[in-house]
Coordinates of C-alpha atoms in Angstrom, one line a residue:
M1 CA -0.2 43.4 7.7
S2 CA -0.2 46.9 6.4
V3 CA -1.9 48.2 3.1
E4 CA 1.8 48.7 1.7
R5 CA 2.8 45.1 2.7
G6 CA -0.4 43.8 1.2
I7 CA 0.7 45.6 -2.2
E8 CA 4.2 44.5 -1.8
H9 CA 3.2 40.6 -1.2
A10 CA 0.1 40.3 -3.2
A11 CA -0.5 37.2 -5.2
Q12 CA -0.2 37.6 -8.9
P13 CA -2.6 35.6 -11.2
P14 CA -0.7 32.9 -13.0
A15 CA 1.2 34.4 -16.2
A16 CA 0.1 31.6 -18.0
L17 CA -3.6 32.5 -17.9
P18 CA -4.9 33.3 -21.4
R19 CA -5.5 37.2 -21.5
K20 CA -8.5 36.5 -23.9
L21 CA -10.2 35.4 -20.6
A22 CA -10.5 39.2 -19.6
D23 CA -12.7 39.7 -22.6
I24 CA -14.8 36.5 -21.6
L25 CA -15.3 37.7 -18.1
R26 CA -15.6 41.4 -18.5
P27 CA -19.2 41.4 -19.6
E28 CA -20.2 39.4 -16.4
L29 CA -18.8 42.2 -14.1
G30 CA -22.0 44.3 -13.7
S31 CA -24.3 41.5 -12.9
L32 CA -21.8 39.5 -10.8
A33 CA -21.2 42.5 -8.5
N34 CA -25.2 42.7 -7.8
E35 CA -25.3 38.8 -7.4
I36 CA -22.3 39.0 -4.8
V37 CA -24.0 42.0 -2.8
D38 CA -27.4 40.1 -2.7
E39 CA -25.8 36.9 -1.6
I40 CA -23.9 38.6 1.4
R41 CA -27.1 40.3 2.3
A42 CA -29.1 36.9 2.2
T43 CA -26.6 34.7 4.0
I44 CA -25.1 37.1 6.6
P45 CA -27.6 38.7 9.0
A46 CA -25.4 41.6 10.0
Y47 CA -25.6 42.8 6.3
A48 CA -29.3 42.3 5.6
R49 CA -30.2 45.9 6.3
P50 CA -30.9 48.2 3.3
L51 CA -27.6 49.3 1.6
D52 CA -28.8 52.7 0.1
G53 CA -26.6 54.9 2.4
P54 CA -22.9 55.7 2.5
Y55 CA -22.2 52.4 4.1
G56 CA -23.9 50.3 1.6
K57 CA -22.1 52.2 -1.2
S58 CA -18.9 51.4 0.5
I59 CA -19.8 47.6 0.3
R60 CA -20.9 47.8 -3.2
A61 CA -17.7 49.8 -4.2
G62 CA -15.5 47.1 -2.4
V63 CA -17.1 44.3 -4.6
E64 CA -17.0 46.2 -7.9
Y65 CA -13.5 47.4 -7.4
A66 CA -12.4 43.6 -6.4
I67 CA -13.8 41.8 -9.4
T68 CA -12.9 44.6 -11.8
L69 CA -9.2 44.3 -10.6
F70 CA -9.3 40.8 -10.9
V71 CA -10.2 40.8 -14.5
A72 CA -7.9 43.7 -15.4
Q73 CA -5.0 41.5 -13.7
I74 CA -5.8 38.9 -16.2
A75 CA -5.4 41.3 -19.2
D76 CA -2.4 42.9 -17.7
P77 CA -0.6 41.3 -14.6
T78 CA 1.4 44.5 -13.9
V79 CA -1.9 46.8 -13.3
S80 CA -1.6 48.7 -10.2
K81 CA -3.8 47.3 -7.2
E82 CA -3.3 50.4 -5.0
Q83 CA -6.7 52.0 -5.4
S84 CA -8.6 48.6 -5.0
H85 CA -6.4 48.0 -1.9
E86 CA -7.2 51.2 -0.4
V87 CA -10.9 50.6 -0.8
H88 CA -10.8 47.3 1.0
H89 CA -8.7 48.8 3.8
R90 CA -11.2 51.4 4.3
L91 CA -14.0 48.7 4.2
G92 CA -12.1 47.0 6.8
Q93 CA -12.0 50.1 8.9
N94 CA -15.9 50.7 8.5
E95 CA -16.5 47.3 9.5
M96 CA -14.9 47.8 12.8
R97 CA -16.6 51.2 13.3
E98 CA -20.0 49.8 12.5
G99 CA -19.4 47.2 15.4
R100 CA -19.3 44.1 13.2
S101 CA -17.1 41.2 14.2
L102 CA -14.1 40.0 12.3
D103 CA -15.7 36.7 11.6
T104 CA -18.5 38.6 9.9
L105 CA -16.0 40.4 7.7
Q106 CA -14.2 37.2 6.7
S107 CA -17.5 35.5 6.0
A108 CA -18.5 38.3 3.4
Y109 CA -15.1 37.6 1.6
R110 CA -15.7 33.9 1.6
V111 CA -19.3 34.5 0.1
G112 CA -17.7 36.7 -2.5
A113 CA -15.3 33.9 -3.5
R114 CA -18.0 31.4 -3.9
V115 CA -20.3 33.4 -5.9
S116 CA -17.4 34.5 -8.2
W117 CA -16.4 31.0 -8.6
R118 CA -20.0 29.8 -9.4
R119 CA -20.2 32.5 -12.2
I120 CA -16.6 31.6 -13.4
M121 CA -17.9 27.9 -13.8
R122 CA -20.9 28.7 -15.8
V123 CA -18.9 31.0 -18.0
G124 CA -16.1 28.5 -18.4
R125 CA -18.6 25.8 -19.6
R126 CA -20.3 28.1 -22.1
S127 CA -17.0 29.2 -23.5
G128 CA -15.4 25.8 -23.6
L129 CA -12.5 26.4 -21.4
S130 CA -10.2 23.4 -20.8
S131 CA -10.1 22.0 -17.2
A132 CA -6.5 23.1 -17.1
V133 CA -7.3 26.6 -17.5
M134 CA -10.3 26.5 -15.3
S135 CA -7.9 25.1 -12.4
Q136 CA -5.5 27.9 -13.0
L137 CA -8.5 30.3 -12.9
A138 CA -9.7 28.8 -9.7
D139 CA -6.2 29.2 -8.1
A140 CA -5.8 32.8 -9.1
M141 CA -9.3 33.8 -8.0
L142 CA -9.0 32.2 -4.6
A143 CA -5.5 33.7 -4.0
F144 CA -6.8 37.1 -5.0
M145 CA -9.8 37.0 -2.5
D146 CA -7.5 35.9 0.2
E147 CA -5.3 39.0 -0.6
L148 CA -8.1 41.3 -0.3
A149 CA -9.5 39.9 2.7
S150 CA -6.0 40.3 4.3
V151 CA -5.9 44.0 3.3
A152 CA -9.4 44.4 4.7
L153 CA -8.3 42.8 7.9
D154 CA -5.4 45.3 8.2
G155 CA -7.9 48.1 8.1
Y156 CA -10.1 46.4 10.8
L157 CA -7.4 45.8 13.2
E158 CA -6.1 49.4 12.6
A159 CA -9.5 51.0 13.4
K160 CA -9.6 48.8 16.5
A161 CA -6.2 49.7 17.7
R162 CA -7.3 53.4 17.7
T163 CA -10.0 53.1 19.9
A164 CA -9.5 54.9 23.1
G165 CA -8.4 51.9 25.4
A166 CA -6.8 49.9 22.7
L167 CA -4.8 52.9 21.4
D168 CA -3.0 53.4 24.9
T169 CA -2.3 49.8 24.9
W170 CA -0.8 49.7 21.5
R171 CA 1.2 52.9 21.9
R172 CA 2.6 51.5 25.0
K173 CA 3.6 48.3 23.1
L174 CA 5.2 50.6 20.4
L175 CA 7.3 52.4 23.2
H176 CA 8.5 49.1 24.6
L177 CA 9.4 47.9 21.0
V178 CA 11.4 51.2 20.3
L179 CA 13.2 50.8 23.5
E180 CA 14.2 47.2 23.1
T181 CA 17.7 46.1 23.5
P182 CA 19.2 44.9 21.0
P183 CA 17.0 47.2 18.7
A184 CA 13.9 45.7 17.3
P185 CA 13.5 45.4 13.5
S186 CA 12.7 48.8 11.9
K187 CA 10.0 47.3 9.9
A188 CA 8.3 45.8 13.0
I189 CA 8.3 49.4 14.5
A190 CA 7.0 50.9 11.3
E191 CA 4.1 48.4 11.1
L192 CA 3.0 49.1 14.8
A193 CA 3.3 52.9 14.4
Q194 CA 1.1 52.7 11.4
L195 CA -1.4 50.8 13.4
T196 CA -1.4 53.5 16.0
G197 CA -1.2 56.6 13.8
W198 CA 2.4 57.5 15.0
T199 CA 4.8 59.0 12.5
V200 CA 8.1 57.3 13.0
P201 CA 10.9 60.0 13.6
E202 CA 14.6 59.4 12.5
R203 CA 15.6 60.7 16.0
A204 CA 14.0 60.9 19.3
T205 CA 14.6 62.2 22.8
P206 CA 13.8 60.0 26.0
V207 CA 12.7 61.5 29.1
V208 CA 12.5 59.7 32.6
L209 CA 10.2 61.0 35.1
H210 CA 10.5 61.2 38.9
P211 CA 7.7 62.1 41.4
I212 CA 8.5 65.3 43.1
G213 CA 6.4 64.5 46.3
E214 CA 5.4 61.4 48.0
T215 CA 2.6 60.4 45.8
V216 CA 1.6 61.2 42.3
R217 CA -2.0 60.9 41.0
P218 CA -2.4 58.8 38.0
R219 CA -2.3 60.5 34.7
R220 CA -3.7 59.3 31.4
H221 CA -1.2 59.3 28.4
N222 CA -3.2 62.1 26.9
A223 CA -1.7 64.4 29.3
V224 CA 1.1 64.9 26.9
D225 CA 1.2 65.8 23.2
S226 CA -0.3 63.1 21.0
D227 CA 3.1 62.7 19.1
V228 CA 4.8 61.8 22.4
L229 CA 4.8 58.1 23.4
A230 CA 4.2 57.7 27.1
E231 CA 4.1 55.3 29.8
L232 CA 3.0 57.1 33.1
D233 CA 1.4 54.4 35.3
C234 CA 4.4 52.3 35.9
A235 CA 7.3 52.0 38.4
E236 CA 9.6 53.8 35.9
P237 CA 7.4 56.5 34.1
R238 CA 9.0 57.6 30.7
L239 CA 8.3 59.4 27.6
L240 CA 9.6 59.3 24.0
V241 CA 9.5 62.6 22.2
P242 CA 10.1 62.8 18.4
G243 CA 13.2 64.9 17.5
E244 CA 15.0 67.5 19.9
I245 CA 13.2 68.9 22.8
S246 CA 12.7 72.6 22.1
I247 CA 12.1 75.3 24.8
A248 CA 8.4 75.4 23.9
R249 CA 8.3 71.7 24.1
L250 CA 9.8 71.5 27.4
A251 CA 7.5 74.1 28.7
T252 CA 4.5 72.0 27.5
L253 CA 6.0 69.0 29.2
Q254 CA 6.5 70.6 32.4
A255 CA 2.9 72.1 32.4
A256 CA 1.4 68.7 31.5
L257 CA 3.4 66.9 34.2
P258 CA 3.9 69.3 37.2
E259 CA 4.3 66.5 39.7
Y260 CA 7.4 65.2 38.0
R261 CA 11.1 65.9 37.7
L262 CA 12.3 65.3 34.2
S263 CA 15.8 63.8 33.3
I264 CA 16.3 64.1 29.5
G265 CA 18.5 61.9 27.6
P266 CA 20.4 63.2 24.5
C267 CA 18.5 63.1 21.2
R268 CA 19.5 59.9 19.3
P269 CA 18.7 57.9 16.1
L270 CA 15.7 55.7 16.9
H271 CA 17.8 52.5 17.0
S272 CA 19.9 53.8 19.8
V273 CA 17.5 55.7 21.8
A274 CA 17.5 52.9 24.5
D275 CA 21.1 54.0 25.3
S276 CA 19.9 57.6 25.7
L277 CA 17.0 56.4 28.1
R278 CA 19.6 54.6 30.3
W279 CA 21.9 57.7 30.5
A280 CA 18.7 59.8 31.5
R281 CA 18.0 57.1 34.2
E282 CA 21.5 57.3 35.3
A283 CA 21.7 61.1 35.5
L284 CA 18.5 61.2 37.8
L285 CA 20.2 58.6 40.1
L286 CA 23.4 60.6 40.3
S287 CA 21.2 63.8 41.1
E288 CA 19.6 61.9 43.9
R289 CA 23.1 61.0 45.3
G290 CA 24.1 64.6 45.1
I291 CA 26.9 64.0 42.4
I292 CA 24.7 66.1 39.9
Q293 CA 23.0 69.1 41.0
A294 CA 19.2 68.2 41.5
R295 CA 16.9 70.4 39.4
R296 CA 13.5 70.1 38.0
V297 CA 15.1 69.4 34.7
I298 CA 18.2 67.5 34.3
R299 CA 19.8 67.1 30.7
A300 CA 22.0 64.0 30.6
E301 CA 23.8 65.7 27.7
D302 CA 25.3 68.3 30.1
H303 CA 26.9 65.4 32.3
L304 CA 28.1 62.9 30.1
A305 CA 31.7 62.8 31.6
T306 CA 30.3 62.5 35.2
L307 CA 28.0 59.7 33.8
L308 CA 31.0 57.9 32.3
V309 CA 33.2 58.1 35.4
N310 CA 30.2 56.8 37.5
A311 CA 29.3 54.1 35.1
D312 CA 30.8 51.4 37.0
A313 CA 30.6 52.1 40.8
A314 CA 32.4 48.9 42.0
L315 CA 35.2 49.5 39.2
T316 CA 35.6 53.2 40.4
C317 CA 35.9 52.1 44.3
Q318 CA 38.6 49.6 43.3
L319 CA 40.4 52.3 41.3
R320 CA 40.1 54.7 44.3
D321 CA 41.2 52.1 46.8
R322 CA 44.2 51.5 45.0
L323 CA 45.2 54.9 44.3
F324 CA 44.4 56.4 47.6
A325 CA 45.7 53.6 49.8
P326 CA 48.5 55.7 51.2
L327 CA 45.8 57.9 52.9
A328 CA 43.9 55.2 54.7
E329 CA 45.9 55.4 58.0
M330 CA 45.1 59.2 58.3
T331 CA 42.2 61.0 60.1
G332 CA 39.1 61.7 58.1
K333 CA 39.9 65.3 58.4
Q334 CA 43.3 64.9 57.0
R335 CA 42.2 62.8 54.1
E336 CA 39.5 65.3 53.1
R337 CA 41.9 68.1 53.3
L338 CA 44.5 66.6 51.2
L339 CA 42.2 65.1 48.6
E340 CA 40.4 68.4 48.3
T341 CA 44.0 70.1 47.7
L342 CA 44.8 67.3 45.1
R343 CA 41.7 67.9 43.3
A344 CA 42.3 71.6 43.1
W345 CA 45.9 71.1 42.1
L346 CA 44.8 68.8 39.2
D347 CA 42.1 71.3 38.2
S348 CA 44.5 74.1 38.3
Q349 CA 47.7 72.3 36.7
G350 CA 49.7 72.9 39.7
N351 CA 49.2 76.9 39.9
V352 CA 49.6 77.5 43.6
V353 CA 47.9 80.9 43.6
D354 CA 44.9 79.4 41.7
I355 CA 44.7 76.6 44.1
A356 CA 44.8 79.2 47.1
E357 CA 41.9 81.1 45.5
R358 CA 39.8 77.9 45.0
L359 CA 40.3 76.5 48.5
Q360 CA 40.0 80.0 50.1
V361 CA 43.5 79.4 51.8
H362 CA 46.8 81.2 52.0
P363 CA 49.4 80.1 49.3
Q364 CA 51.8 79.1 51.8
T365 CA 49.1 76.8 53.3
V366 CA 48.9 75.3 49.8
R367 CA 52.7 74.7 49.4
Y368 CA 52.5 72.9 52.8
R369 CA 49.8 70.7 51.8
M370 CA 51.5 69.9 48.5
R371 CA 54.6 68.8 50.3
Q372 CA 52.4 66.5 52.1
L373 CA 51.1 65.2 49.0
Q374 CA 54.5 64.9 47.4
A375 CA 55.6 62.9 50.5
T376 CA 52.5 60.7 50.2
F377 CA 52.2 60.0 46.4
G378 CA 55.8 60.6 45.3
E379 CA 56.5 60.2 41.7
H380 CA 52.8 59.3 40.9
L381 CA 52.2 63.2 40.9
R382 CA 54.6 63.4 38.0
D383 CA 53.1 60.5 35.9
P384 CA 50.4 61.7 33.4
G385 CA 48.7 58.2 33.5
A386 CA 48.6 58.3 37.4
R387 CA 47.2 62.0 37.3
F388 CA 44.6 61.1 34.9
E389 CA 43.4 58.1 37.0
M390 CA 43.6 60.3 40.2
E391 CA 41.3 62.8 38.4
L392 CA 38.8 60.2 37.3
A393 CA 38.6 58.8 40.8
L394 CA 38.3 62.3 42.4
R395 CA 35.3 63.2 40.0
A396 CA 33.5 60.1 40.5
G397 CA 30.9 60.1 43.2
V398 CA 31.5 56.9 45.0
G399 CA 33.3 56.5 48.5
L400 CA 36.6 55.0 49.4
S401 CA 35.3 51.4 50.4
A402 CA 38.6 50.4 52.1
S403 CA 38.9 53.7 54.2
P404 CA 38.5 53.3 57.9
E405 CA 35.7 55.9 58.1
G406 CA 34.1 55.5 54.7
F407 CA 34.1 59.2 53.9
T408 CA 32.7 60.7 50.8
L409 CA 34.9 63.2 48.9
P410 CA 33.8 66.8 48.8
E411 CA 32.5 67.9 45.4
V412 CA 34.8 70.4 43.8
L413 CA 33.4 72.0 40.9
P414 CA 35.6 72.0 37.8
S415 CA 37.1 75.3 36.4
P416 CA 38.7 76.3 33.2
R417 CA 42.2 74.9 32.7
K418 CA 45.2 77.2 33.0
S419 CA 48.8 76.9 31.6
P420 CA 50.4 73.6 32.6
Q421 CA 52.7 74.0 35.7
W422 CA 53.1 70.4 36.8
T423 CA 55.4 70.9 39.7
P424 CA 53.7 70.9 43.2
S425 CA 55.6 73.9 44.0
G426 CA 54.4 75.9 41.1
S427 CA 53.4 79.5 41.6

């Protein structure tokens, strides 16, 4: 539970408590604080050392803030708890840094509750308080001490999480939480982020890493900037970078990770960054298959259409098998030539001169091939829906599973569209 959560869900003293109790208890605060500190030192060996230094002052301040706030709440149930909570949060952090156990910390709060209740009982008898009021006061006091113990526990766990080894573990868990599908609750992410000291961004950019050579020496997460969540020592190394990746940030990542290729997903809102990671991973796979040009840095944002048409390889194979079945009886060379011409025709919207330039052949050769395509595909070349399907199939990087020789289509780079001329014999 975070400090903010402690404030939000803090137990309030019952409204029925008479406010005059504050006047009765307030004169007891100074001596009660001393009695609590003395009892803690006497009964818990870890606190037996002198409390004259900064550490001792923080213990005494925690006790004084606690009992003062409790009495103030009786006088005014709406009084702010924030300052006291901050003190006890820091107290929990200091306990961890001092090397004391969680049990020791919780024992100190139990001692504080016991001593406080002992004093309240004496004051109650002396002041003639009824048993009903005393019962309400006991419930309020115990709930209040539990609340402060919970706030201190937050501080203790936060400090523990920020130790060198634990911090890496918690940051990795935070990365997993952010990348969960379906998305994890934003509140859970915020709490774990607070524990690790990570500022939650509105948008983030995932990066998939792939070794350039055969082996990559293990790297610690601190090889990258401190605001980057990283998991490097796993089968699929990845990073999560807050916001957009600028040129300067990219240079820093490349310098920190020289043995890796980087596939960068689009910058997305945090709740949908898992999708972007998937696209970055797919872009990397397509680069390994030669469908996307292999580079040291790949940006999936530049290849969204290619990612889309290659999203379901089996379905794309089925589409291509159906569309190009008329070519199945041809030789591999014939199929390759005609499909290369069909791709150029679709890209050029039927302009023969442009097709000839793309294919580095004579326009008359283009017209001959287009007559072959017309004879093979007929009215499909005039059907906008069929042309769209053909272009999708040709731009995908999977092979014709039903073809006798299982060839792979040549990669023809797209070029700017020209004016529509949809007749095969256009010039």
